[in-house]
CSV table of C-alpha atoms in Angstrom, one decimal:
chain,number,residue,atom,x,y,z
A,385,MET,CA,-0.1,-0.1,-0.1
A,386,THR,CA,1.3,3.5,-0.6
A,387,GLU,CA,1.2,6.4,1.9
A,388,HIS,CA,-2.0,7.5,0.1
A,389,SER,CA,-4.0,4.8,0.6
A,390,ASP,CA,-2.7,4.7,4.7
A,391,GLY,CA,-4.1,8.2,4.6
A,392,ALA,CA,-7.7,7.3,3.5
A,393,GLY,CA,-8.4,4.2,5.8
A,394,THR,CA,-7.0,6.5,8.8
A,395,GLU,CA,-9.5,9.2,8.1
A,396,ALA,CA,-12.6,7.0,7.7
A,397,GLY,CA,-11.7,5.1,11.2
A,398,ALA,CA,-11.7,9.0,12.9
A,399,GLY,CA,-15.1,9.3,11.0
A,400,THR,CA,-16.8,6.7,12.8
A,401,GLY,CA,-15.4,7.5,16.2
A,402,ALA,CA,-16.3,11.1,15.6
A,403,ARG,CA,-19.9,10.8,16.0
A,404,PRO,CA,-21.3,11.4,19.5
A,405,ARG,CA,-24.3,9.6,21.2
A,406,THR,CA,-27.2,11.4,23.1
A,407,GLY,CA,-29.3,8.4,24.3
A,408,THR,CA,-29.9,6.6,27.5
A,409,GLY,CA,-30.4,2.4,27.7
A,410,THR,CA,-29.1,-0.6,29.6
A,411,GLY,CA,-26.0,-0.6,31.1
A,412,ARG,CA,-25.0,-3.5,28.2
A,413,GLU,CA,-26.5,-1.5,25.8
A,414,ALA,CA,-24.8,1.5,27.3
A,415,GLY,CA,-21.5,0.0,27.6
A,416,ALA,CA,-22.2,-1.2,23.8
A,417,GLY,CA,-22.8,2.0,23.0
A,418,THR,CA,-19.8,3.5,24.8
A,419,GLU,CA,-17.8,1.4,23.6
A,420,ALA,CA,-18.8,1.6,20.1
A,421,GLY,CA,-18.3,5.3,19.8
A,422,ALA,CA,-19.4,7.5,23.7
A,423,GLY,CA,-22.8,7.7,22.4
A,424,THR,CA,-26.2,7.8,24.4
A,425,GLY,CA,-29.5,6.3,23.2
A,426,THR,CA,-32.3,3.9,24.1
A,427,GLY,CA,-31.8,0.2,23.7
A,428,THR,CA,-34.9,0.2,21.1
A,429,GLY,CA,-33.0,2.7,19.0
A,430,TRP,CA,-29.9,0.9,18.4
A,431,GLU,CA,-29.9,-1.1,15.5
A,432,ALA,CA,-31.6,1.5,13.7
A,433,ALA,CA,-28.6,4.3,15.0
A,434,GLN,CA,-26.3,1.4,14.1
A,435,LYS,CA,-27.2,1.3,10.9
A,436,THR,CA,-27.8,5.0,10.4
A,437,GLU,CA,-24.0,5.2,11.8
A,438,ALA,CA,-22.6,2.6,9.6
A,439,GLN,CA,-24.5,4.5,6.5
A,440,GLU,CA,-23.3,7.5,7.2
A,441,SER,CA,-19.6,6.6,8.5
A,442,SER,CA,-19.7,4.8,4.8
A,443,THR,CA,-21.3,7.9,3.8
A,444,ALA,CA,-18.3,10.2,5.4
A,445,ALA,CA,-15.9,7.9,4.8
A,446,ASP,CA,-16.4,7.8,1.1
A,447,ALA,CA,-16.7,11.9,0.8
A,448,GLY,CA,-13.6,11.8,2.9
A,449,ALA,CA,-12.0,10.1,0.7
A,450,ARG,CA,-13.1,12.5,-2.1
A,451,ALA,CA,-13.3,15.5,-0.7
A,452,ALA,CA,-10.8,15.7,2.1
A,453,PRO,CA,-7.9,17.4,2.0
A,454,GLU,CA,-4.6,15.0,1.5
A,455,PRO,CA,-3.2,15.3,4.9
A,456,GLU,CA,-0.2,16.7,5.7
A,457,PRO,CA,2.6,14.0,6.4
A,458,LYS,CA,3.0,13.1,10.0
A,459,PRO,CA,7.0,14.5,10.7
A,460,GLU,CA,8.8,11.4,11.5
A,461,PRO,CA,10.6,11.5,14.8
A,462,LYS,CA,13.8,13.2,15.2
A,463,SER,CA,16.4,11.0,15.5
A,464,LYS,CA,20.4,11.9,15.7
A,465,PRO,CA,21.7,12.5,12.4
A,466,GLN,CA,23.7,9.5,11.1
A,467,PRO,CA,26.2,10.1,8.5
A,468,GLU,CA,25.4,10.1,5.1
A,469,LEU,CA,26.3,6.9,3.2
A,470,GLU,CA,27.0,6.7,-0.4
A,471,PRO,CA,24.3,4.5,-1.9
A,472,GLN,CA,25.5,1.3,-2.2
A,473,ARG,CA,26.3,-0.4,-5.6
A,474,GLU,CA,25.2,-3.6,-7.0
A,475,PRO,CA,28.6,-5.2,-7.6
A,476,GLU,CA,29.3,-5.0,-11.2
A,477,PRO,CA,29.5,-8.7,-12.7
A,478,GLU,CA,33.0,-9.2,-13.0
A,479,SER,CA,34.2,-9.9,-16.7
A,480,GLU,CA,37.0,-11.3,-17.8
A,481,PRO,CA,40.1,-9.0,-18.5
A,482,HIS,CA,40.4,-7.8,-22.1
A,483,PRO,CA,43.5,-8.5,-23.4
A,484,GLU,CA,46.5,-5.8,-24.6
A,485,PRO,CA,45.3,-4.3,-28.4
A,486,GLU,CA,48.5,-5.6,-30.6
A,487,PRO,CA,49.7,-2.8,-32.5
A,488,GLN,CA,48.8,-2.1,-35.8
A,489,PRO,CA,52.2,-1.5,-38.1
A,490,ARG,CA,52.4,1.6,-39.6
A,491,PRO,CA,52.4,2.5,-43.3
A,492,GLY,CA,55.5,1.0,-44.9
A,493,ALA,CA,56.1,-1.7,-41.9
A,494,ALA,CA,56.3,-4.3,-43.9
A,495,ARG,CA,58.9,-2.9,-45.8
A,496,ARG,CA,61.2,-2.7,-42.6
A,497,PRO,CA,63.1,-5.8,-43.1
A,498,TRP,CA,64.2,-5.3,-46.6
A,499,VAL,CA,65.5,-1.8,-45.6
A,500,ARG,CA,67.0,-2.8,-42.9
A,501,TRP,CA,68.7,-5.3,-44.8
A,502,ALA,CA,69.4,-3.0,-47.8
A,503,ARG,CA,70.8,-0.5,-45.3
A,504,ARG,CA,73.3,-3.0,-43.5
A,505,THR,CA,74.1,-4.0,-47.3
A,506,ALA,CA,75.2,-0.6,-48.1
A,507,LEU,CA,77.0,-0.1,-45.0
A,508,GLY,CA,78.7,-3.2,-45.5
A,509,LEU,CA,79.7,-2.0,-49.1
A,510,VAL,CA,81.0,1.2,-47.7
A,511,LEU,CA,83.2,-0.2,-45.1
A,512,ALA,CA,84.7,-2.8,-47.5
A,513,LEU,CA,85.6,0.5,-49.7
A,514,VAL,CA,86.6,2.7,-47.2
A,515,LEU,CA,88.8,0.4,-44.9
A,516,PRO,CA,90.8,-0.9,-47.3
A,517,VAL,CA,91.3,2.6,-48.8
A,518,LEU,CA,91.8,4.4,-45.4
A,519,ALA,CA,94.5,1.5,-45.0
A,520,ALA,CA,96.5,1.8,-47.9
A,521,GLN,CA,96.5,5.8,-47.4
A,522,THR,CA,98.2,4.7,-44.0
A,523,ALA,CA,100.7,2.5,-45.3
A,524,LEU,CA,101.4,5.1,-48.2
A,525,ARG,CA,101.8,8.1,-45.8
A,526,VAL,CA,104.0,5.5,-43.7
A,527,ASN,CA,106.1,5.2,-47.0
A,528,TYR,CA,106.9,8.7,-47.3
A,529,THR,CA,108.4,8.9,-43.7
A,530,GLY,CA,112.5,8.3,-43.2
A,531,ASP,CA,115.4,9.7,-44.8
A,532,PRO,CA,117.2,9.4,-48.2
A,533,ALA,CA,120.8,7.2,-48.8
A,534,ASP,CA,123.4,9.5,-49.6
A,535,GLY,CA,123.8,9.3,-53.4
A,536,THR,CA,120.4,9.1,-54.1
A,537,HIS,CA,120.6,11.8,-56.7
A,538,THR,CA,121.0,12.4,-60.6
A,539,ARG,CA,123.1,10.0,-63.0
A,540,GLY,CA,122.9,12.3,-65.5
A,541,LYS,CA,120.1,10.5,-67.6
A,542,ASP,CA,117.2,12.5,-67.0
A,543,ALA,CA,114.7,13.1,-69.9
A,544,ILE,CA,112.3,16.0,-70.5
A,545,TRP,CA,109.2,15.9,-72.8
A,546,LEU,CA,108.7,18.8,-75.0
A,547,GLY,CA,105.7,20.1,-76.9
A,548,HIS,CA,105.6,20.4,-80.6
A,549,ALA,CA,105.9,23.7,-81.2
A,550,TRP,CA,109.9,22.8,-81.6
A,551,VAL,CA,108.9,21.2,-84.9
A,552,ASP,CA,105.7,23.1,-86.1
A,553,GLY,CA,107.9,26.2,-86.6
A,554,ARG,CA,106.9,28.4,-83.3
A,555,LYS,CA,110.0,27.8,-81.6
A,556,LYS,CA,112.9,30.4,-83.0
A,557,ASP,CA,116.9,29.9,-82.9
A,558,ALA,CA,117.1,32.1,-79.6
A,559,ASP,CA,114.2,29.9,-78.4
A,560,VAL,CA,116.9,26.6,-78.5
A,561,THR,CA,119.9,28.8,-77.2
A,562,ALA,CA,117.5,29.4,-74.0
A,563,LEU,CA,117.0,25.6,-73.8
A,564,ALA,CA,120.2,24.9,-74.2
A,565,ARG,CA,121.7,27.2,-71.0
A,566,ARG,CA,118.7,26.3,-68.9
A,567,LEU,CA,119.6,22.2,-69.9
A,568,GLU,CA,123.8,23.1,-68.7
A,569,THR,CA,122.1,23.1,-64.4
A,570,THR,CA,120.4,20.1,-65.0
A,571,GLY,CA,120.6,16.1,-65.6
A,572,ILE,CA,118.9,16.1,-68.5
A,573,ARG,CA,120.4,13.9,-71.5
A,574,ASP,CA,117.3,13.1,-73.6
A,575,LEU,CA,114.7,15.4,-75.4
A,576,TYR,CA,111.1,13.9,-75.9
A,577,VAL,CA,110.0,16.0,-78.4
A,578,HIS,CA,106.3,15.9,-80.0
A,579,SER,CA,106.8,14.8,-83.6
A,580,GLY,CA,103.3,13.2,-84.1
A,581,PRO,CA,100.9,11.8,-83.6
A,582,LEU,CA,100.6,8.8,-85.6
A,583,GLU,CA,97.6,8.1,-87.7
A,584,HIS,CA,94.9,5.2,-86.2
A,585,ASP,CA,96.2,3.3,-89.1
A,586,GLY,CA,99.8,3.9,-87.9
A,587,THR,CA,101.2,6.3,-90.7
A,588,LEU,CA,102.9,9.5,-90.1
A,589,PRO,CA,102.5,12.9,-92.2
A,590,GLU,CA,105.2,14.7,-92.8
A,591,SER,CA,103.5,17.6,-92.2
A,592,ARG,CA,103.4,16.7,-88.6
A,593,TYR,CA,106.8,17.8,-88.1
A,594,PRO,CA,108.5,20.2,-90.9
A,595,ARG,CA,110.9,22.0,-88.7
A,596,ALA,CA,112.0,18.6,-86.9
A,597,ARG,CA,115.2,18.6,-88.4
A,598,TRP,CA,115.8,22.2,-87.5
A,599,PHE,CA,115.0,21.4,-84.2
A,600,VAL,CA,117.6,18.4,-84.1
A,601,ASP,CA,120.4,20.4,-85.9
A,602,ALA,CA,120.4,23.2,-83.7
A,603,MET,CA,120.1,21.5,-80.5
A,604,ARG,CA,123.5,19.8,-81.7
A,605,ASP,CA,125.1,22.9,-82.0
A,606,ALA,CA,123.7,24.4,-78.7
A,607,ALA,CA,124.1,21.0,-76.7
A,608,PRO,CA,126.1,18.5,-78.5
A,609,ARG,CA,126.1,16.0,-75.4
A,610,ILE,CA,121.8,15.8,-75.4
A,611,ARG,CA,120.1,13.7,-77.4
A,612,VAL,CA,116.8,14.2,-79.3
A,613,GLN,CA,114.6,11.6,-79.6
A,614,ALA,CA,110.9,11.9,-81.8
A,615,TRP,CA,107.9,11.2,-79.4
A,616,LEU,CA,105.0,9.3,-81.0
A,617,GLY,CA,102.2,8.7,-79.9
A,618,ASP,CA,98.4,8.0,-80.4
A,619,VAL,CA,95.0,7.0,-78.8
A,620,LEU,CA,94.2,3.2,-79.0
A,621,ALA,CA,91.0,1.6,-79.6
A,622,THR,CA,90.9,-0.1,-76.2
A,623,GLU,CA,87.9,1.5,-74.5
A,624,SER,CA,86.1,3.4,-77.7
A,625,PRO,CA,85.8,2.1,-81.2
A,626,ASP,CA,88.1,5.2,-82.6
A,627,GLY,CA,91.6,4.8,-82.2
A,628,MET,CA,94.4,2.7,-83.3
A,629,ARG,CA,94.0,-1.3,-83.6
A,630,LEU,CA,97.5,-2.9,-82.7
A,631,GLU,CA,95.6,-6.3,-83.3
A,632,ARG,CA,95.6,-5.6,-86.5
A,633,PRO,CA,99.2,-6.9,-88.4
A,634,GLY,CA,98.8,-3.7,-91.0
A,635,THR,CA,98.6,-1.0,-88.4
A,636,ARG,CA,101.7,-2.6,-86.5
A,637,ALA,CA,104.2,-2.9,-89.7
A,638,ALA,CA,102.8,1.3,-90.6
A,639,VAL,CA,104.0,2.0,-87.3
A,640,VAL,CA,107.7,0.2,-87.7
A,641,ALA,CA,107.6,2.2,-91.1
A,642,SER,CA,106.7,5.2,-89.3
A,643,THR,CA,109.5,4.7,-87.4
A,644,ARG,CA,112.1,4.4,-89.9
A,645,GLN,CA,111.0,8.0,-91.6
A,646,ILE,CA,111.9,10.0,-88.4
A,647,LEU,CA,114.4,8.5,-87.9
A,648,ALA,CA,115.9,9.3,-91.4
A,649,VAL,CA,115.3,12.9,-90.4
A,650,GLY,CA,117.8,12.8,-87.8
A,651,PHE,CA,116.5,12.0,-84.5
A,652,ASP,CA,118.6,10.3,-82.1
A,653,GLY,CA,115.5,8.0,-81.0
A,654,VAL,CA,111.8,7.4,-81.1
A,655,HIS,CA,110.0,7.5,-77.9
A,656,PHE,CA,105.9,5.9,-78.2
A,657,ASP,CA,103.4,6.8,-75.7
A,658,LEU,CA,100.3,4.5,-77.1
A,659,GLU,CA,97.2,5.0,-74.7
A,660,PRO,CA,95.4,3.6,-73.1
A,661,LEU,CA,97.3,0.3,-73.3
A,662,HIS,CA,95.7,-2.4,-71.1
A,663,SER,CA,98.2,-4.5,-69.2
A,664,GLY,CA,99.1,-8.0,-71.0
A,665,ASP,CA,98.7,-6.5,-74.9
A,666,GLU,CA,100.3,-9.3,-76.8
A,667,ASP,CA,100.2,-6.7,-79.9
A,668,TYR,CA,102.3,-4.3,-78.1
A,669,LEU,CA,104.8,-6.4,-77.6
A,670,THR,CA,104.9,-7.6,-80.7
A,671,LEU,CA,105.2,-4.3,-82.0
A,672,LEU,CA,108.0,-3.6,-79.4
A,673,ASP,CA,109.9,-6.4,-80.7
A,674,SER,CA,109.4,-5.2,-84.4
A,675,LEU,CA,110.7,-1.6,-83.4
A,676,ARG,CA,113.8,-2.9,-81.8
A,677,GLY,CA,115.1,-4.3,-84.7
A,678,VAL,CA,114.8,-0.5,-86.4
A,679,THR,CA,116.1,1.2,-83.5
A,680,ARG,CA,119.6,-1.0,-83.0
A,681,ALA,CA,119.7,-1.1,-86.4
A,682,ARG,CA,120.2,2.8,-86.2
A,683,ASP,CA,122.1,2.4,-83.2
A,684,ALA,CA,119.2,4.8,-82.2
A,685,GLN,CA,117.1,4.8,-78.8
A,686,LEU,CA,113.9,3.4,-78.0
A,687,SER,CA,112.1,4.2,-75.3
A,688,VAL,CA,108.3,4.1,-73.8
A,689,ALA,CA,105.9,6.3,-71.4
A,690,ALA,CA,105.0,3.5,-69.2
A,691,HIS,CA,101.6,3.2,-67.3
A,692,GLN,CA,101.6,2.6,-63.2
A,693,ILE,CA,102.0,-0.4,-61.8
A,694,ASP,CA,99.2,-2.0,-59.9
A,695,PRO,CA,99.6,-0.7,-56.2
A,696,LEU,CA,98.2,-4.0,-54.8
A,697,PRO,CA,98.3,-7.6,-56.8
A,698,GLY,CA,95.5,-7.5,-59.8
A,699,PHE,CA,94.3,-4.3,-59.0
A,700,HIS,CA,94.3,-3.1,-62.6
A,701,SER,CA,91.5,-6.0,-62.9
A,702,PHE,CA,89.2,-4.6,-60.4
A,703,TRP,CA,89.9,-1.0,-61.6
A,704,GLY,CA,88.6,-2.1,-64.9
A,705,THR,CA,85.9,-4.2,-63.3
A,706,VAL,CA,84.8,-1.0,-61.5
A,707,ALA,CA,85.7,1.8,-63.8
A,708,GLY,CA,86.1,0.3,-67.3
A,709,HIS,CA,89.7,1.7,-67.2
A,710,PRO,CA,92.3,-0.7,-66.0
A,711,LYS,CA,95.0,2.0,-65.4
A,712,TRP,CA,97.6,0.3,-64.0
A,713,TRP,CA,99.9,-2.4,-65.3
A,714,SER,CA,100.7,-5.4,-63.4
A,715,GLN,CA,104.3,-5.7,-62.6
A,716,GLU,CA,105.0,-8.8,-64.5
A,717,PHE,CA,103.7,-6.7,-67.8
A,718,PHE,CA,105.9,-3.7,-67.0
A,719,GLY,CA,108.7,-6.3,-66.6
A,720,GLN,CA,108.3,-7.7,-70.2
A,721,VAL,CA,108.0,-4.2,-71.7
A,722,ALA,CA,110.9,-3.1,-69.8
A,723,ARG,CA,113.2,-5.8,-71.6
A,724,ARG,CA,112.3,-4.7,-75.1
A,725,VAL,CA,113.1,-1.2,-74.7
A,726,ASP,CA,116.8,1.1,-74.1
A,727,GLN,CA,114.3,3.5,-71.8
A,728,ILE,CA,111.1,3.0,-70.0
A,729,ALA,CA,109.1,6.1,-68.2
A,730,VAL,CA,106.8,5.2,-65.8
A,731,MET,CA,104.2,8.4,-65.9
A,732,SER,CA,104.0,8.8,-62.0
A,733,TYR,CA,101.4,11.6,-62.2
A,734,ASP,CA,97.7,12.0,-62.3
A,735,THR,CA,97.4,9.6,-59.2
A,736,MET,CA,94.3,10.6,-57.3
A,737,GLN,CA,95.9,10.7,-54.4
A,738,PRO,CA,94.6,13.5,-52.1
A,739,LEU,CA,97.6,14.8,-50.1
A,740,GLU,CA,101.1,15.6,-50.9
A,741,SER,CA,102.2,12.7,-48.3
A,742,THR,CA,100.2,10.3,-49.8
A,743,TYR,CA,101.8,11.1,-53.5
A,744,GLY,CA,105.5,11.1,-52.3
A,745,GLY,CA,104.7,7.5,-51.1
A,746,TYR,CA,103.0,6.2,-53.7
A,747,VAL,CA,105.7,7.6,-56.1
A,748,ALA,CA,108.1,5.6,-54.1
A,749,GLN,CA,106.1,2.4,-53.9
A,750,GLN,CA,106.3,2.9,-58.0
A,751,THR,CA,109.7,3.1,-58.0
A,752,SER,CA,110.5,0.3,-56.1
A,753,LEU,CA,108.0,-2.0,-58.1
A,754,ALA,CA,109.5,-0.5,-61.1
A,755,LEU,CA,113.3,-1.3,-59.7
A,756,GLU,CA,112.6,-4.9,-58.9
A,757,VAL,CA,111.3,-5.8,-62.8
A,758,THR,CA,113.6,-3.4,-65.0
A,759,PRO,CA,116.9,-4.8,-66.1
A,760,ASP,CA,120.3,-3.1,-65.5
A,761,SER,CA,120.5,-2.9,-69.1
A,762,THR,CA,117.5,-0.7,-69.6
A,763,ASP,CA,117.3,3.0,-68.0
A,764,LEU,CA,114.4,3.6,-65.6
A,765,LEU,CA,113.0,7.2,-65.6
A,766,MET,CA,110.5,8.0,-63.0
A,767,GLY,CA,107.9,11.4,-63.9
A,768,LEU,CA,107.8,14.5,-62.1
A,769,PRO,CA,104.5,16.8,-62.5
A,770,PHE,CA,105.8,19.6,-64.6
A,771,PHE,CA,102.1,20.9,-65.0
A,772,HIS,CA,99.6,22.3,-62.6
A,773,GLU,CA,96.0,21.2,-63.1
A,774,ASN,CA,93.2,20.4,-61.0
A,775,ARG,CA,90.6,17.8,-61.9
A,776,PHE,CA,89.8,14.3,-61.1
A,777,GLY,CA,92.9,12.0,-60.7
A,778,HIS,CA,95.2,15.2,-60.4
A,779,TRP,CA,95.3,17.7,-57.3
A,780,ASN,CA,97.8,20.4,-57.8
A,781,HIS,CA,98.6,20.6,-54.3
A,782,ALA,CA,99.4,17.2,-53.5
A,783,GLU,CA,100.9,15.8,-56.6
A,784,THR,CA,104.2,18.3,-56.3
A,785,VAL,CA,107.6,18.4,-57.3
A,786,PRO,CA,109.1,18.2,-54.3
A,787,ALA,CA,107.0,15.2,-53.1
A,788,ALA,CA,107.4,13.5,-56.7
A,789,VAL,CA,111.8,13.7,-55.8
A,790,ARG,CA,111.6,12.6,-52.1
A,791,GLY,CA,109.3,9.9,-53.2
A,792,VAL,CA,111.5,8.6,-55.9
A,793,ARG,CA,115.0,8.9,-53.5
A,794,LEU,CA,112.9,6.9,-50.8
A,795,GLY,CA,112.1,4.3,-53.4
A,796,LEU,CA,115.5,4.1,-55.0
A,797,SER,CA,117.3,4.2,-51.5
A,798,ARG,CA,114.9,1.1,-50.1
A,799,THR,CA,115.0,-0.9,-53.5
A,800,ASP,CA,118.8,-0.3,-55.7
A,801,ALA,CA,120.6,3.1,-54.1
A,802,GLY,CA,123.7,2.0,-56.4
A,803,ARG,CA,121.8,1.8,-60.0
A,804,ALA,CA,123.2,3.6,-62.5
A,805,GLY,CA,120.7,3.7,-65.2
A,806,PHE,CA,118.3,5.8,-63.7
A,807,GLY,CA,117.0,9.1,-63.8
A,808,VAL,CA,113.8,11.4,-64.0
A,809,ALA,CA,111.4,12.7,-66.4
A,810,LEU,CA,109.8,16.2,-66.6
A,811,TYR,CA,106.5,16.2,-67.8
A,812,VAL,CA,106.1,18.7,-69.5
A,813,ASP,CA,108.2,21.7,-71.0
A,814,PHE,CA,105.5,24.3,-71.7
A,815,ALA,CA,103.7,23.9,-68.4
A,816,ALA,CA,106.8,24.4,-66.2
A,817,GLU,CA,107.1,26.9,-63.4
A,818,GLU,CA,110.4,28.2,-62.5
A,819,LYS,CA,109.5,26.3,-58.9
A,820,ASP,CA,109.4,23.5,-60.6
A,821,TRP,CA,112.6,23.3,-61.7
A,822,THR,CA,114.5,25.0,-58.6
A,823,ALA,CA,112.5,21.7,-57.1
A,824,TYR,CA,114.0,19.6,-59.4
A,825,ARG,CA,117.8,20.9,-59.1
A,826,GLU,CA,117.2,21.9,-55.1
A,827,GLY,CA,116.1,18.1,-54.9
A,828,TRP,CA,117.5,15.8,-57.4
A,829,VAL,CA,120.9,17.5,-59.2
A,830,ARG,CA,122.0,19.1,-56.3
């Protein structure tokens, strides 16, 4: 039941007991009346009164239920204030612990193992290339240390490459006189004067050297001890479709004929510079054998410009694979060439060395390698850089004449300090500066 229903029942009870009784009767009846509601009346009207009261009570109760105002709720008895309790919550049903969500891969994460592999591979390749280079550079720097042996100076068998101006009419008598005067204070004995180049088929047009005889005669008058050799060369078709092809017998025969032709002018020898000449070229060796017969018959010199020697065994093969240009010769091939000529001049410049110390150490190494395989019957000459360029392969600040001279002396000291058939070759007269001549005289001639 609601509070409102309880209130309605109470009000009905109150109406029944509220009616006063005013009649008289017997004691039992009076007692009954009194007990029923403290009313008075006679015994004979009790039933009627009882009915009447019952009807009235019912009517009053109905009316009270309909019309009586809703009783105000009785105030509850005051009690000690109780501490306010938080409403109890029904315990939530225990749920199974949710597993931690797995991290979702970031975009491209599927490729990460490949990226790591690529990076590690790249790092491995870099280390494989850098570490040997650093080790080689350190070794060259160490090779540049120490003191050259006493007596490692000129033997009077040096040489210099001269430009084409000496045989095409640009140089005059005064130039010859000045050249002869400069040579007096040097150890130079041979001049390699440019008189070519050869045609790709091996022929040599006479128009290439119109003043060659004049120069040869003028030098004999001005400096009788000097030998003048014709410098002939050409580009070989070893790395491009254009150039001379030594594998062709007709081409080699034409080169031999051109040698006879140029020696007839009066030259004291012929100097060949054919590039790029790969290590192990058997056709080149065959050509040298043929040329040697010609020069010996005329008591003339046969000399060649030679590539550098492998700084590490087989390095020319590695470089040929990587760069397409096997710059170096094997030491074995160098020895094969040296045994077929009277002079061999190493082009010990354009070395790609970044420092003066490493360049000097490299020249010392090249000197030793060349001395080990060059017979005593052949004069070995090491090239000095009398030119100044900055480009890939040649750094002017590194490849200096002082560094080259010191490197030559160190290599000579360590390998064959007393060798007589040894010298240096200066490249080239038209690019030389006065400081180059000074460094050559002070470091090598003394």
